[in-house]
XYZ file of C-alpha atoms in Angstrom:
509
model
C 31.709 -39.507 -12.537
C 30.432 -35.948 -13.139
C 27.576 -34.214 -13.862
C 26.203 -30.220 -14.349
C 22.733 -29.338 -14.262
C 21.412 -25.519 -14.935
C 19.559 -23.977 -11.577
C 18.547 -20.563 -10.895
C 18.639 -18.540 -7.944
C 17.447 -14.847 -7.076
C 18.896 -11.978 -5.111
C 16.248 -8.937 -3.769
C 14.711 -9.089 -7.524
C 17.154 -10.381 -9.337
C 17.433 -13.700 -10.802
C 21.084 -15.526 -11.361
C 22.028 -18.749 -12.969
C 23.105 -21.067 -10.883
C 25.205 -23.972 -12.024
C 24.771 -27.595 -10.135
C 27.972 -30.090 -10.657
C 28.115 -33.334 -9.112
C 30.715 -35.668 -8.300
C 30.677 -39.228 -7.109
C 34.545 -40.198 -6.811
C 35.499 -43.100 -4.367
C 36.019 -42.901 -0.297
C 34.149 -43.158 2.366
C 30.534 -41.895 1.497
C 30.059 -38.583 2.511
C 27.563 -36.335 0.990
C 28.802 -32.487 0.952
C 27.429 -29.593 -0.562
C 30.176 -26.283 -1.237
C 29.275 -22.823 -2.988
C 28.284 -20.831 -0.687
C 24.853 -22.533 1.076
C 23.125 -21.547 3.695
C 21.320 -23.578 6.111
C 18.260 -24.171 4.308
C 20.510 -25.266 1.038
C 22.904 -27.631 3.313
C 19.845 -29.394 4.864
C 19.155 -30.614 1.394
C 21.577 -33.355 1.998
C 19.270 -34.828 4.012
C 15.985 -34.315 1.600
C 17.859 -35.552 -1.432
C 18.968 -38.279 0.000
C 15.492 -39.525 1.646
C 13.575 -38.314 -1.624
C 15.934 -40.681 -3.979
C 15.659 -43.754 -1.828
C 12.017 -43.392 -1.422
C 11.568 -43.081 -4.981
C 13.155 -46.254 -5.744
C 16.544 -45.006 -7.001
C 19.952 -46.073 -6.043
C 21.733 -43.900 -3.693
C 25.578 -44.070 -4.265
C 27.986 -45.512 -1.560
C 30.417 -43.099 -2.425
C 31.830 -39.878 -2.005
C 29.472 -37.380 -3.472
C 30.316 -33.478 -3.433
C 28.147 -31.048 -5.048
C 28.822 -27.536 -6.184
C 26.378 -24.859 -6.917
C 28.686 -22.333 -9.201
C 29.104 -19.260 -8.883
C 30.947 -19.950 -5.785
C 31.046 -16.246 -4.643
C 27.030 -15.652 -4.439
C 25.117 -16.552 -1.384
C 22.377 -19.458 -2.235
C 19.403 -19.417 0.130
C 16.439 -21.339 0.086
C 15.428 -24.763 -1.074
C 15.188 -23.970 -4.712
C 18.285 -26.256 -5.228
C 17.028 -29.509 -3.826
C 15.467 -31.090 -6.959
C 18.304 -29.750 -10.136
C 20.701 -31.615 -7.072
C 18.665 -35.196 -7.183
C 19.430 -35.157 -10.645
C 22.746 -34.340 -10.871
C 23.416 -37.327 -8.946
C 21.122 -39.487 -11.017
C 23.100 -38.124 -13.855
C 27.159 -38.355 -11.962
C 25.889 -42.285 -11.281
C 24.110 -42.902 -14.494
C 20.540 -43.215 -13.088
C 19.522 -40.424 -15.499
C 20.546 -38.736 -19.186
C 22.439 -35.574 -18.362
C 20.289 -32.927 -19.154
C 20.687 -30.292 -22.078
C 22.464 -27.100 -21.433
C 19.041 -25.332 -22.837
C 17.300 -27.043 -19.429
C 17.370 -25.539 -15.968
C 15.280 -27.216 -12.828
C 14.037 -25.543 -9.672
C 12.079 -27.015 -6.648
C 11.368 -27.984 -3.162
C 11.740 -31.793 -2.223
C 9.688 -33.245 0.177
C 11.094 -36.553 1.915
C 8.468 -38.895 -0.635
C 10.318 -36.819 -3.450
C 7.254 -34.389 -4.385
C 8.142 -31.172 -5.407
C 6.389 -28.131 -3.052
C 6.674 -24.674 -4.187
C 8.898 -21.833 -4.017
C 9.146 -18.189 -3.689
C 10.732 -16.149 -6.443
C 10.352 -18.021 -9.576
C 9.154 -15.012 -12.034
C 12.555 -12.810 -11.263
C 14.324 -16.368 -12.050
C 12.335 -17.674 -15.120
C 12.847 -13.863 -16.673
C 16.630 -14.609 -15.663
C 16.524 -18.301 -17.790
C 15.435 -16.350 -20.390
C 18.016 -14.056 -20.526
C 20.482 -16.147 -19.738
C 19.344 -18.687 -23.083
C 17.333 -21.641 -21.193
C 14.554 -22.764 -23.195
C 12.658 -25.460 -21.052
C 12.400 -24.373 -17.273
C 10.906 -27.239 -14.988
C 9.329 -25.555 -11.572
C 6.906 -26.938 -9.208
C 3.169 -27.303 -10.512
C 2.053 -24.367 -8.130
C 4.489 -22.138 -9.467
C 3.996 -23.089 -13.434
C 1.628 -20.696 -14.076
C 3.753 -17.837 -12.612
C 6.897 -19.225 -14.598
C 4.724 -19.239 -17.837
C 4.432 -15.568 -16.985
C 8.009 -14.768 -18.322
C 6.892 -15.580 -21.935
C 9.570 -16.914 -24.649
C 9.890 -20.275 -22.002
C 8.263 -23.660 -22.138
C 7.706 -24.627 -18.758
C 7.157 -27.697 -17.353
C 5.080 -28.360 -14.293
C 6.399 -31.095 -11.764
C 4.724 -32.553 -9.346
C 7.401 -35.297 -8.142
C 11.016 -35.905 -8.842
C 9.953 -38.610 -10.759
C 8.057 -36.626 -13.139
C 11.324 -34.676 -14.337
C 12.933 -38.447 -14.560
C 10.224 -39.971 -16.214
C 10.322 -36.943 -19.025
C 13.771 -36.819 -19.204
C 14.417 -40.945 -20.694
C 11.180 -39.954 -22.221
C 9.075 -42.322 -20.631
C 6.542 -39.735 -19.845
C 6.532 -36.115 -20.972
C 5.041 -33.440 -19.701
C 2.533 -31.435 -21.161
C 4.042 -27.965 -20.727
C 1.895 -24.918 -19.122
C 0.246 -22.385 -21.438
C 0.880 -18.565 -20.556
C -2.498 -17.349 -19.238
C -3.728 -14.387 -21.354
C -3.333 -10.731 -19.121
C -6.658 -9.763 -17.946
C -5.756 -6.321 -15.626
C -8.684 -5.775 -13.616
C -9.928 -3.042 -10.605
C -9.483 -4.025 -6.965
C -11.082 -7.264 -5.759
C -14.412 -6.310 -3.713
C -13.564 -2.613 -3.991
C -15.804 -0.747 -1.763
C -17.471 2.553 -3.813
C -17.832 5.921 -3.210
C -21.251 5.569 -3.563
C -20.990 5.050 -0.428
C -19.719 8.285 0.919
C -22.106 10.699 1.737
C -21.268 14.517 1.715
C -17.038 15.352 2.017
C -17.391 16.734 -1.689
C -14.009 18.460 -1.159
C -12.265 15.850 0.047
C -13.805 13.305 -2.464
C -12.465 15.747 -5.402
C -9.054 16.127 -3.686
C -9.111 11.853 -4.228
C -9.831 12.233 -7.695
C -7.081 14.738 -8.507
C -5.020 12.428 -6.127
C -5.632 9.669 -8.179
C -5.650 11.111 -11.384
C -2.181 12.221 -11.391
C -0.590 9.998 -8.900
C -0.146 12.111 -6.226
C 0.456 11.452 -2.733
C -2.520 12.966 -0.103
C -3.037 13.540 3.314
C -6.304 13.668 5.315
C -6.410 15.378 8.524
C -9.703 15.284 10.533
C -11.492 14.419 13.942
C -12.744 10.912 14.391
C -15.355 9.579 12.257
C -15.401 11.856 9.345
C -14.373 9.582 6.656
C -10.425 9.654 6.137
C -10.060 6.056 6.045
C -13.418 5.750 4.210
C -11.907 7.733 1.525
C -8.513 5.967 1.665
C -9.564 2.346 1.129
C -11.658 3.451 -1.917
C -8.525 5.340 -3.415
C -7.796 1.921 -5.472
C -11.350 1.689 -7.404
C -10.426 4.766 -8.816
C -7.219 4.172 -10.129
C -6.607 3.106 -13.663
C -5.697 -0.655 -14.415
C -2.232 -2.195 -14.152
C -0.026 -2.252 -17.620
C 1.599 -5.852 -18.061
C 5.116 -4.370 -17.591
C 3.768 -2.749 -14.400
C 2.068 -6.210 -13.374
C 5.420 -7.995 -14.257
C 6.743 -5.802 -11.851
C 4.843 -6.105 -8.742
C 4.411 -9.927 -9.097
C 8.214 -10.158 -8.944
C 7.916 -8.180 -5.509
C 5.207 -10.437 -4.220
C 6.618 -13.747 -5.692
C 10.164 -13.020 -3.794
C 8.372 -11.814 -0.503
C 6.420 -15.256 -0.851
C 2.953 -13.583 -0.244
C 1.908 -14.665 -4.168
C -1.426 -16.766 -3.808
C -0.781 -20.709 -5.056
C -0.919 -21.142 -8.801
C -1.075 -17.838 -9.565
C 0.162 -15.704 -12.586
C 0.720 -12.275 -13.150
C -0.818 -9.616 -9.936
C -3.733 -8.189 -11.790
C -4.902 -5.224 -9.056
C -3.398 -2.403 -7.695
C -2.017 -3.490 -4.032
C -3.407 -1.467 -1.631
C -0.968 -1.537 2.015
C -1.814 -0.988 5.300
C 0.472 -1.886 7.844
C 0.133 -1.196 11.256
C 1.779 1.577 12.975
C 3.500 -0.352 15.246
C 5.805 -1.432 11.973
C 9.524 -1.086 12.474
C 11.313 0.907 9.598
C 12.721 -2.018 8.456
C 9.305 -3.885 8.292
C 8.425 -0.547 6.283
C 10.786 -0.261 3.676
C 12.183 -4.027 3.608
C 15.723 -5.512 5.216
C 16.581 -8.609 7.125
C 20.156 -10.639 6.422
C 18.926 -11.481 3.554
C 16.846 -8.561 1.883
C 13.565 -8.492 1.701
C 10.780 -6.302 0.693
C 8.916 -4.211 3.044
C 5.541 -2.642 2.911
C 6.736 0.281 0.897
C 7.721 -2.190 -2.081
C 4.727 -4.661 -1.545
C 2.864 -1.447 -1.989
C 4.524 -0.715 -5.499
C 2.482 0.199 -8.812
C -0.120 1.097 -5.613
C -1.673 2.595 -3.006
C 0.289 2.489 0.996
C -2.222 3.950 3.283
C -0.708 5.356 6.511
C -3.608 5.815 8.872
C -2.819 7.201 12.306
C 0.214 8.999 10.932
C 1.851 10.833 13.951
C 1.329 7.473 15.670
C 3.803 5.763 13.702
C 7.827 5.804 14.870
C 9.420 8.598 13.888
C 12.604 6.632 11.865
C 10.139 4.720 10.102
C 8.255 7.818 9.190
C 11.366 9.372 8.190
C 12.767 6.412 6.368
C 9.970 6.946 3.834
C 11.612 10.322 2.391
C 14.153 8.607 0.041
C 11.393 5.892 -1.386
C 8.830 8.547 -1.834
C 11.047 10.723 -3.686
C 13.294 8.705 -5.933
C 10.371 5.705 -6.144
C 13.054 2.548 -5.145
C 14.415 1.911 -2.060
C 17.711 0.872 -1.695
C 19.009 -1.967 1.647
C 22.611 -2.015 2.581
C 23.864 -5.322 4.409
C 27.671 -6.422 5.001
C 27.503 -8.864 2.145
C 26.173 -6.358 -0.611
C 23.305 -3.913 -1.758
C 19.776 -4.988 -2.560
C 16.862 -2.464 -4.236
C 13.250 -2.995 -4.640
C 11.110 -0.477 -6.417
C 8.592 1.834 -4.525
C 6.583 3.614 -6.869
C 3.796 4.393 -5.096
C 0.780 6.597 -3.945
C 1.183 7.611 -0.498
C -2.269 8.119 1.143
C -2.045 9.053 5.064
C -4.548 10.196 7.516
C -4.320 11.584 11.409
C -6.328 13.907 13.855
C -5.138 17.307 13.679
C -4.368 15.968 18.024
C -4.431 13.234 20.327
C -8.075 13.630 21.829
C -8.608 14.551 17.519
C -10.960 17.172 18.426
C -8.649 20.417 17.890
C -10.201 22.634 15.345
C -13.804 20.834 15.683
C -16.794 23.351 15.139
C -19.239 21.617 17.673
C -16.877 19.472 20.303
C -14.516 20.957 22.341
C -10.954 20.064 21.993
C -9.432 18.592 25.947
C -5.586 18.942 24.830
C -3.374 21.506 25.908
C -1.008 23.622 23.302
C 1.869 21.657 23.963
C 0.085 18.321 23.550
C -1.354 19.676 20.503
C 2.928 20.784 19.254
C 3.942 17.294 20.664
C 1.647 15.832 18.514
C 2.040 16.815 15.033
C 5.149 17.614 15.462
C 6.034 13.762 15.369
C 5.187 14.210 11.349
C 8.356 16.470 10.189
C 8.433 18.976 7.952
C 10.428 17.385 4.901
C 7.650 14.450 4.892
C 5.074 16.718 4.638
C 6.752 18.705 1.728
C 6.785 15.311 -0.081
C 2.757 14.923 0.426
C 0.646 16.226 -2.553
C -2.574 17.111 -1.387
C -2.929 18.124 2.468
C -6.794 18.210 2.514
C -9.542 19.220 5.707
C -11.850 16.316 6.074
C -14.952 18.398 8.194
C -17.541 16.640 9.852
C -20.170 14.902 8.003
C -23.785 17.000 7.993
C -27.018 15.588 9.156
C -28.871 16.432 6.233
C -25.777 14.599 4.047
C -25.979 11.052 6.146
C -29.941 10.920 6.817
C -30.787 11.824 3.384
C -31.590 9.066 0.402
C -29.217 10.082 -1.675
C -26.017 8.599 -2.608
C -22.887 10.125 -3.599
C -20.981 9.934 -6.957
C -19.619 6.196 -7.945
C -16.342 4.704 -8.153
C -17.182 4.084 -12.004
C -18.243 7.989 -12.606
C -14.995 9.128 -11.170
C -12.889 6.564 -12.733
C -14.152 7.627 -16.268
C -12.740 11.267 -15.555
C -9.622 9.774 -14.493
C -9.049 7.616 -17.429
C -9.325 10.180 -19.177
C -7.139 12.515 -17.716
C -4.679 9.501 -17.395
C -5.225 9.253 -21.575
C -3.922 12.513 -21.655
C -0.376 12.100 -19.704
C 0.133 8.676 -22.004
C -0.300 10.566 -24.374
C 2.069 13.714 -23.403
C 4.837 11.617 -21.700
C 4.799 8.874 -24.194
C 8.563 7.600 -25.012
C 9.984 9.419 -21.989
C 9.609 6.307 -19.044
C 6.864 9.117 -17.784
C 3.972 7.030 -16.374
C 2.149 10.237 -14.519
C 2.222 14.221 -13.602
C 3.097 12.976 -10.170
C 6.971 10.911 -11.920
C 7.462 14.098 -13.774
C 11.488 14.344 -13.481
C 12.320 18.668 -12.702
C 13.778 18.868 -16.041
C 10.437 18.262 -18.217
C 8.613 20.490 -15.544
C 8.931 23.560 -17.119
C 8.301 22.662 -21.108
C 5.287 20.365 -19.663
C 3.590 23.320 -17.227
C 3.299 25.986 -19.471
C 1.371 28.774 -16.904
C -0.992 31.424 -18.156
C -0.260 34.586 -16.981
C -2.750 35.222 -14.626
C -2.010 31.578 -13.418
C 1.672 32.567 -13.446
C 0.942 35.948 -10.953
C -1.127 33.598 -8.664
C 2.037 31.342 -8.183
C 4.200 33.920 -8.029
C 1.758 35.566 -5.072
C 1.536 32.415 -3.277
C 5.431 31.155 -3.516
C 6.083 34.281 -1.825
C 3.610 34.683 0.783
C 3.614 30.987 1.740
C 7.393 31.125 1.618
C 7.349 27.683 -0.421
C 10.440 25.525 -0.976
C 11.058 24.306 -4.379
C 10.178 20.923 -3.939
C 6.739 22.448 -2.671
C 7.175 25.108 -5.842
C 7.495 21.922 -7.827
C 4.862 19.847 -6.462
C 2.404 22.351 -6.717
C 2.744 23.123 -10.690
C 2.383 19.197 -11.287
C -1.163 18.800 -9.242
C -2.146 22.234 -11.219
C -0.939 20.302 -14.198
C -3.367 17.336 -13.356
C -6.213 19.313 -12.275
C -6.250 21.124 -15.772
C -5.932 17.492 -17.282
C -8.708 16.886 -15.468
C -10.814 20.314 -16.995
C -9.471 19.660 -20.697
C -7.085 22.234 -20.834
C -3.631 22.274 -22.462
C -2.703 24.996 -20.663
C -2.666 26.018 -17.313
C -5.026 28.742 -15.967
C -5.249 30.581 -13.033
C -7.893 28.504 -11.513
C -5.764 25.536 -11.409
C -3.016 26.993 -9.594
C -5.363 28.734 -7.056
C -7.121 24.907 -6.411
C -3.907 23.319 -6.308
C -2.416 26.220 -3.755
C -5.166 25.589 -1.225
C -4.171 22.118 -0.910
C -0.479 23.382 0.684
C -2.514 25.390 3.338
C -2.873 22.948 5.811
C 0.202 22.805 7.009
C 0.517 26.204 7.634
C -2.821 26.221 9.812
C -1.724 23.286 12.276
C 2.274 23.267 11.699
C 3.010 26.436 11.217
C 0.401 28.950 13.284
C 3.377 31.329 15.170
């Protein structure tokens, strides 16, 4: 007796169909599972097994093998252990064999409830493609399945539940699609609360409004990660298609909250820096994303730069640059997408005091080298916005005013944002910060004068052409941000003095 059953697995992002066949044939019983399992699949012989018999169902004294097809893809995870229960209800006639337009995934526990998975958006958009009309997932991950749209998912709580709707003894309401409501970061702290830094606080508003990546460089206790954590409540609002995107990272990383749909707020990441650089940008036997993903369609704040190892530090070039990062294993490839703001922040040296108009600085030259020499050159070329965060004044912290909201700033960005959707619209352009080196030059059209103060910089700063590059697209958002089409000479001087930095601490022979 024999018996297929539609299943789903995923791979990095990617969800695959999965094909369950059962077969009870006569022997000695033995219960074997083939295709390619790993541990966590081949346990299910044991789950199934206690699941059925606890649920009142005959288990057959026979020879049962069971094949998850393709037989050349790695299956990990539990995923498989309910679609398997009932292709062996179906091989011994228990159960109708389900319809080739059904596919089951789940968890069982040893009652036979079904628990929850990790990765069911990437595989319910993968049903979809693949033809599957009716997807049955756990209840917790319903909602997240319902995200995938053109599906009618069922939620299961037990084994039983799929049975019961399957002779049609008890069907199951199917879960409704909740409606995309894209809101700001949960408990977002304001700028309000800032007081003074009015240089650095614009610099986080250009930042923001064009997607660029920034670094802060300052003694102790002037701000920088003040500034940083508020970087999300002035960001614009996720799209669905970017939301689709960054639940799929979270839902295969397993860090998506229990009956959850679609990720609604920017992440905002900040990992340690004792991180390895595979805990950074993702890895493991099986692939898995790191912070650098997890921080996609957001904001990965660095703090303590120099501080963090230098191969993780330098691992972040290719992700920053081409916006995915790519993991190479023996058994194949995996890439996870890593669009993303970088926002980092250090002490211009260890005792952070170098440069510090009141306190004197106890490091010697070298220390000072040693130090910010752990952040290389080529990084730093891929940072934006190098920006001077100065100590905070008396008069700005004792008096009883506040500074400018999160809700002020974000207006200004919207609207400069309003402006690039506008411009880029058709081209897969979602900022001034993605803007591919071919568009640069039809996009940046330079006044004259604005023209003559790049050309005066470029030389006398001795600027590389990423650098070149990187500087017309911030003087691109900062005249977004004025209203003009074109840009003046103004913007490029503004957007210049935001490359000096590293030529004060980096660069001072």
């Amino acid at each position: 007796m024999f018996a297929r059953i539609n299943s789903l697995g995923v791979y990095a992002l990617n969800g695959f169909s999965v094909s369950v066949e059962a077969d009870i044939s006569g022997g000695l019983p033995q219960f074997t599972i083939v295709g390619l399992p790993d541990s966590a699949v081949r346990e299910a012989t044991d789950r199934v097994r206690s699941a059925l018999k606890n649920l009142s169902f005959v288990w057959p004294v026979s020879r049962i093998t069971v094949n998850l097809a393709p037989g050349d893809i790695r299956k990990t995870g539990p995923v498989y252990d309910l679609p398997v229960l009932l292709a062996i209800l179906a091989a011994s006639g228990q159960l109708p064999v389900p319809g080739p337009e059904d596919a089951f995934i789940g968890d069982l526990s040893l009652d036979g409830g079904v628990r929850s998975v990790t990765g069911v958006l990437p595989m319910a958009l993968a049903a979809v493609q693949q033809g599957v009309r009716r997807l049955f997932v756990p209840a917790e991950n319903a909602a997240e399945a319902a995200a995938a749209g053109a599906l009618c998912v069922y939620p299961v709580h037990t084994a039983l539940d799929a049975v019961r709707h399957l002779t049609g003894e008890a069907p199951i309401e199917p879960a409704q699609p909740a409606a995309f409501a894209p809101g700001g970061p949960r408990d977002a702290p304001d700028f309000a609360d800032v007081r003074g830094q009015l240089e650095a606080r614009r610099a986080m508003e250009i930042a923001a409004a064009g997607g660029h990546n920034i670094l802060l460089i300052g003694a102790p206790g002037t701000g920088k990660s003040m500034l940083a954590k508020r970087l999300p409540g002035i960001l614009p609002p996720l799209s669905r298609t970017e939301a689709v995107e960054t639940t799929k990272v979270y839902s295969v990383a397993g860090m998506l909250p229990r009956g959850s749909g679609l990720v609604s707020h920017r992440p905002f990441r900040a990992p340690h820096h004792s991180v390895s650089a595979a805990g950074l940008v993702g890895g493991g036997s099986t692939p898995r994303p790191g912070e650098v993903s997890l921080a996609h369609n957001g904001v990965l704040f660095l703090d303590e730069l120099p501080e963090f190892h230098r191969d993780a530090l330098e691992i972040l070039r290719q992700p920053l640059e081409d916006g995915t990062v790519t993991v190479s294993r023996v058994a194949g490839s995996a890439s996870f997408p890593s669009s993303i703001m970088l926002a980092a922040a250090m002490n211009p040296c260890p005792c952070g005091y170098f440069g510090h108009p009141t306190r004197a600085c106890s490091c010697t030259p070298y220390a000072i080298e040693r130090y910010l020499q752990r952040v290389s050159g080529p990084l730093l070329d891929r940072i934006d916005l190098h920006v001077e965060v100065a100590p905070v004044e008396y008069a700005d912290l004792a008096g009883d005013s506040s500074g400018e909201s999160s809700a002020a700033i974000l207006r200004r960005v919207l609207a400069a944002r309003a402006v690039q959707d506008t411009r880029y619209k058709g081209t897969g352009v979602t900022c001034n910060a993605r803007l591919p080196s071919a568009m640069l030059r039809r996009v940046c059209r330079l006044a004259p004068d604005a023209d003559r103060v790049l050309r005066g910089a470029f030389e006398r700063m001795g600027l590389s052409a990423r650098a070149y590059d990187r500087v017309l697209k911030v003087s691109r958002t900062i005249a977004d941000l004025a209203g003009s089409e074109r840009i003046e000479a103004e913007h490029v001087r503004e957007a210049v003095q935001y490359r000096n930095l590293d030529r004060k601490y980096w660069y001072t022979a």
